[in-house]
Short mmCIF file of C-alpha atoms in Angstrom, two decimals:
data_model
loop_
_atom_site.label_atom_id
_atom_site.label_comp_id
_atom_site.label_asym_id
_atom_site.label_seq_id
_atom_site.Cartn_x
_atom_site.Cartn_y
_atom_site.Cartn_z
CA MET A 1 -18.60 -7.14 -21.85
CA THR A 2 -19.40 -8.12 -17.16
CA THR A 3 -20.05 -11.85 -15.73
CA ARG A 4 -22.88 -12.14 -13.35
CA SER A 5 -24.25 -15.10 -11.36
CA LEU A 6 -26.99 -16.11 -12.58
CA ALA A 7 -28.41 -16.31 -8.43
CA ALA A 8 -28.34 -12.98 -8.39
CA VAL A 9 -30.08 -11.44 -11.04
CA PHE A 10 -32.73 -13.75 -10.17
CA ALA A 11 -32.82 -13.17 -6.84
CA ALA A 12 -36.83 -12.37 -7.02
CA GLY A 13 -38.77 -14.92 -6.29
CA VAL A 14 -42.27 -16.52 -8.19
CA ALA A 15 -44.82 -16.30 -6.07
CA CYS A 16 -48.15 -19.43 -5.70
CA ILE A 17 -51.24 -19.09 -5.23
CA ALA A 18 -53.38 -22.51 -4.77
CA MET A 19 -55.91 -23.54 -2.40
CA PRO A 20 -56.84 -26.79 -2.01
CA ALA A 21 -59.69 -28.51 -4.89
CA PRO A 22 -62.10 -28.22 -4.70
CA ALA A 23 -62.17 -24.06 -4.36
CA ALA A 24 -64.68 -22.50 -3.11
CA GLU A 25 -63.76 -19.15 -4.17
CA PRO A 26 -60.11 -18.21 -5.79
CA ALA A 27 -57.14 -18.05 -3.34
CA THR A 28 -56.30 -14.34 -2.79
CA ALA A 29 -52.22 -14.62 -0.97
CA ALA A 30 -50.30 -15.41 -2.07
CA ARG A 31 -47.55 -17.70 -0.88
CA PRO A 32 -43.47 -17.16 -1.24
CA ALA A 33 -41.87 -19.58 -3.63
CA THR A 34 -40.61 -21.95 -1.09
CA SER A 35 -40.17 -25.91 -0.04
CA GLU A 36 -42.57 -25.05 2.75
CA GLY A 37 -46.09 -26.28 2.04
CA PRO A 38 -48.15 -28.28 -0.82
CA LEU A 39 -46.79 -26.80 -3.03
CA THR A 40 -43.15 -26.02 -4.00
CA VAL A 41 -42.15 -23.90 -6.45
CA THR A 42 -38.26 -24.08 -8.36
CA THR A 43 -36.56 -21.45 -10.79
CA ARG A 44 -33.96 -22.86 -12.79
CA MET A 45 -32.03 -20.62 -15.40
CA MET A 46 -30.55 -21.96 -18.98
CA VAL A 47 -28.31 -20.26 -20.97
CA GLU A 48 -28.14 -20.88 -25.34
CA ARG A 49 -24.65 -21.51 -25.62
CA ARG A 50 -23.40 -22.39 -29.47
CA VAL A 51 -21.11 -25.55 -29.60
CA ALA A 52 -19.92 -26.73 -32.82
CA ALA A 53 -20.35 -29.76 -33.97
CA SER A 54 -17.48 -32.76 -35.71
CA ASP A 55 -18.94 -32.02 -38.82
CA GLY A 56 -18.06 -27.78 -39.45
CA SER A 57 -21.47 -27.34 -38.45
CA THR A 58 -22.47 -25.67 -35.73
CA ARG A 59 -25.82 -25.82 -33.29
CA THR A 60 -27.77 -24.02 -30.21
CA THR A 61 -27.92 -25.49 -27.28
CA VAL A 62 -29.51 -25.18 -24.25
CA VAL A 63 -28.09 -25.66 -21.10
CA PRO A 64 -28.19 -25.41 -17.56
CA ALA A 65 -26.80 -21.12 -16.46
CA ALA A 66 -24.19 -20.22 -13.89
CA ARG A 67 -22.84 -17.84 -15.18
CA ALA A 68 -23.76 -15.12 -18.35
CA VAL A 69 -22.73 -11.87 -19.38
CA PRO A 70 -25.15 -9.22 -21.69
CA GLY A 71 -26.86 -9.98 -24.83
CA ASP A 72 -26.56 -13.99 -23.83
CA ARG A 73 -29.87 -15.59 -24.29
CA ILE A 74 -31.89 -17.31 -21.25
CA THR A 75 -34.61 -19.83 -21.24
CA VAL A 76 -36.70 -18.92 -17.39
CA VAL A 77 -37.93 -22.85 -16.66
CA VAL A 78 -40.30 -22.26 -12.95
CA ALA A 79 -40.83 -26.08 -11.98
CA TYR A 80 -43.71 -27.25 -9.84
CA ARG A 81 -44.70 -29.93 -7.91
CA ASN A 82 -47.82 -30.79 -5.53
CA THR A 83 -45.69 -31.84 -2.88
CA GLY A 84 -49.05 -32.37 -0.07
CA SER A 85 -51.42 -34.88 0.42
CA ALA A 86 -54.46 -33.31 -1.31
CA ALA A 87 -55.32 -31.72 -5.20
CA LEU A 88 -54.99 -28.22 -5.31
CA GLY A 89 -57.17 -26.01 -7.48
CA ASN A 90 -56.83 -22.48 -7.87
CA VAL A 91 -52.84 -22.64 -8.75
CA VAL A 92 -51.63 -19.28 -10.02
CA LEU A 93 -47.49 -19.15 -10.94
CA ALA A 94 -46.60 -16.17 -11.62
CA ASN A 95 -42.87 -14.34 -11.75
CA PRO A 96 -41.28 -10.82 -12.04
CA VAL A 97 -38.95 -10.28 -14.62
CA PRO A 98 -35.65 -8.99 -12.98
CA ARG A 99 -34.50 -5.15 -14.14
CA ASN A 100 -31.89 -6.51 -15.63
CA VAL A 101 -33.19 -9.14 -18.05
CA ALA A 102 -35.39 -8.60 -21.23
CA TYR A 103 -39.14 -10.64 -21.80
CA ARG A 104 -37.90 -12.37 -25.20
CA GLY A 105 -41.59 -15.13 -25.43
CA ALA A 106 -43.20 -17.42 -24.36
CA ALA A 107 -40.62 -21.02 -24.24
CA ALA A 108 -44.15 -23.41 -25.30
CA GLU A 109 -47.92 -21.98 -23.57
CA ALA A 110 -47.38 -18.39 -23.78
CA PRO A 111 -47.94 -17.04 -19.65
CA GLU A 112 -50.28 -13.64 -19.22
CA VAL A 113 -48.17 -10.84 -19.01
CA SER A 114 -48.02 -8.07 -17.16
CA VAL A 115 -46.30 -4.08 -17.44
CA ASP A 116 -46.94 -3.25 -14.32
CA GLY A 117 -47.65 -5.98 -12.23
CA LYS A 118 -51.16 -5.78 -11.57
CA THR A 119 -53.17 -6.15 -15.14
CA TYR A 120 -52.07 -9.09 -16.82
CA GLY A 121 -52.81 -10.60 -20.48
CA ALA A 122 -52.03 -11.39 -23.51
CA LEU A 123 -49.15 -8.92 -24.70
CA ALA A 124 -51.11 -7.02 -28.34
CA ASP A 125 -53.91 -6.67 -25.43
CA LEU A 126 -51.43 -4.03 -23.18
CA ARG A 127 -50.71 -0.75 -22.95
CA VAL A 128 -48.01 1.24 -21.68
CA ALA A 129 -47.59 4.98 -20.60
CA THR A 130 -45.44 7.86 -22.90
CA PRO A 131 -43.67 10.40 -21.66
CA ASP A 132 -46.36 13.26 -22.95
CA GLY A 133 -49.34 11.51 -21.36
CA GLY A 134 -50.71 9.06 -24.73
CA THR A 135 -50.47 5.07 -24.28
CA ARG A 136 -48.31 3.13 -27.15
CA ALA A 137 -49.09 -0.57 -27.57
CA ALA A 138 -46.79 -2.44 -25.00
CA GLY A 139 -43.93 -4.65 -26.40
CA ALA A 140 -41.75 -7.78 -24.83
CA ALA A 141 -39.18 -5.33 -23.32
CA ASP A 142 -41.80 -3.96 -21.50
CA VAL A 143 -43.04 -6.58 -19.78
CA THR A 144 -42.37 -6.69 -16.02
CA HIS A 145 -44.67 -10.32 -14.49
CA VAL A 146 -44.92 -13.14 -16.67
CA ARG A 147 -48.05 -15.93 -14.56
CA TRP A 148 -49.75 -19.22 -15.83
CA ARG A 149 -52.64 -20.04 -14.14
CA LEU A 150 -53.02 -24.00 -14.24
CA PRO A 151 -56.15 -25.33 -15.70
CA GLY A 152 -58.22 -27.71 -13.25
CA THR A 153 -56.61 -29.47 -10.36
CA LEU A 154 -52.88 -30.54 -9.27
CA ALA A 155 -53.07 -33.65 -8.33
CA ALA A 156 -51.29 -34.76 -4.95
CA GLY A 157 -47.58 -35.89 -6.25
CA GLN A 158 -47.99 -34.07 -9.37
CA GLY A 159 -46.09 -31.46 -10.95
CA GLY A 160 -44.61 -29.72 -14.36
CA GLU A 161 -43.11 -26.66 -15.77
CA ARG A 162 -43.85 -23.68 -17.67
CA ALA A 163 -40.61 -20.85 -19.16
CA PHE A 164 -40.25 -18.71 -20.82
CA GLN A 165 -37.41 -16.57 -23.38
CA ALA A 166 -35.32 -13.54 -22.34
CA VAL A 167 -32.47 -12.32 -22.99
CA LEU A 168 -30.19 -10.46 -20.27
CA LYS A 169 -29.17 -7.12 -20.80
#
């Protein structure tokens, strides 16, 4: 198995959409995740590790990941904060799932998912094309993007986190 830096695996960033609140209409431009602007977004990866306890039992814990091997279960945490002085509305956090990562599911609050980067919804409602020209129900391995629409407004100084679970291919 090859050990890989998770920073290299997740080189693709989070795209954010935010408008000053109250927004008259939905935001239409995506902003790359950076520390510039009123909305800052960071992504960190956590990896599941089995830890032996003093009583001989084993438990699973989630720790910050520097390296991972194929088959490792990871949690991708997207943290966001409004660093501006005005509230933001219509905030959407969109994160591509890297090609060498297989989406497993929501860590807590379920995101909308996409199998093509264009159409989003619940996984159970999505379909993918088959080689014979038909379609089939989409599965977790077909997910290419995750997205969260934050409800209401994000007040100045307010932030939070969203996460999804995956497996390194």
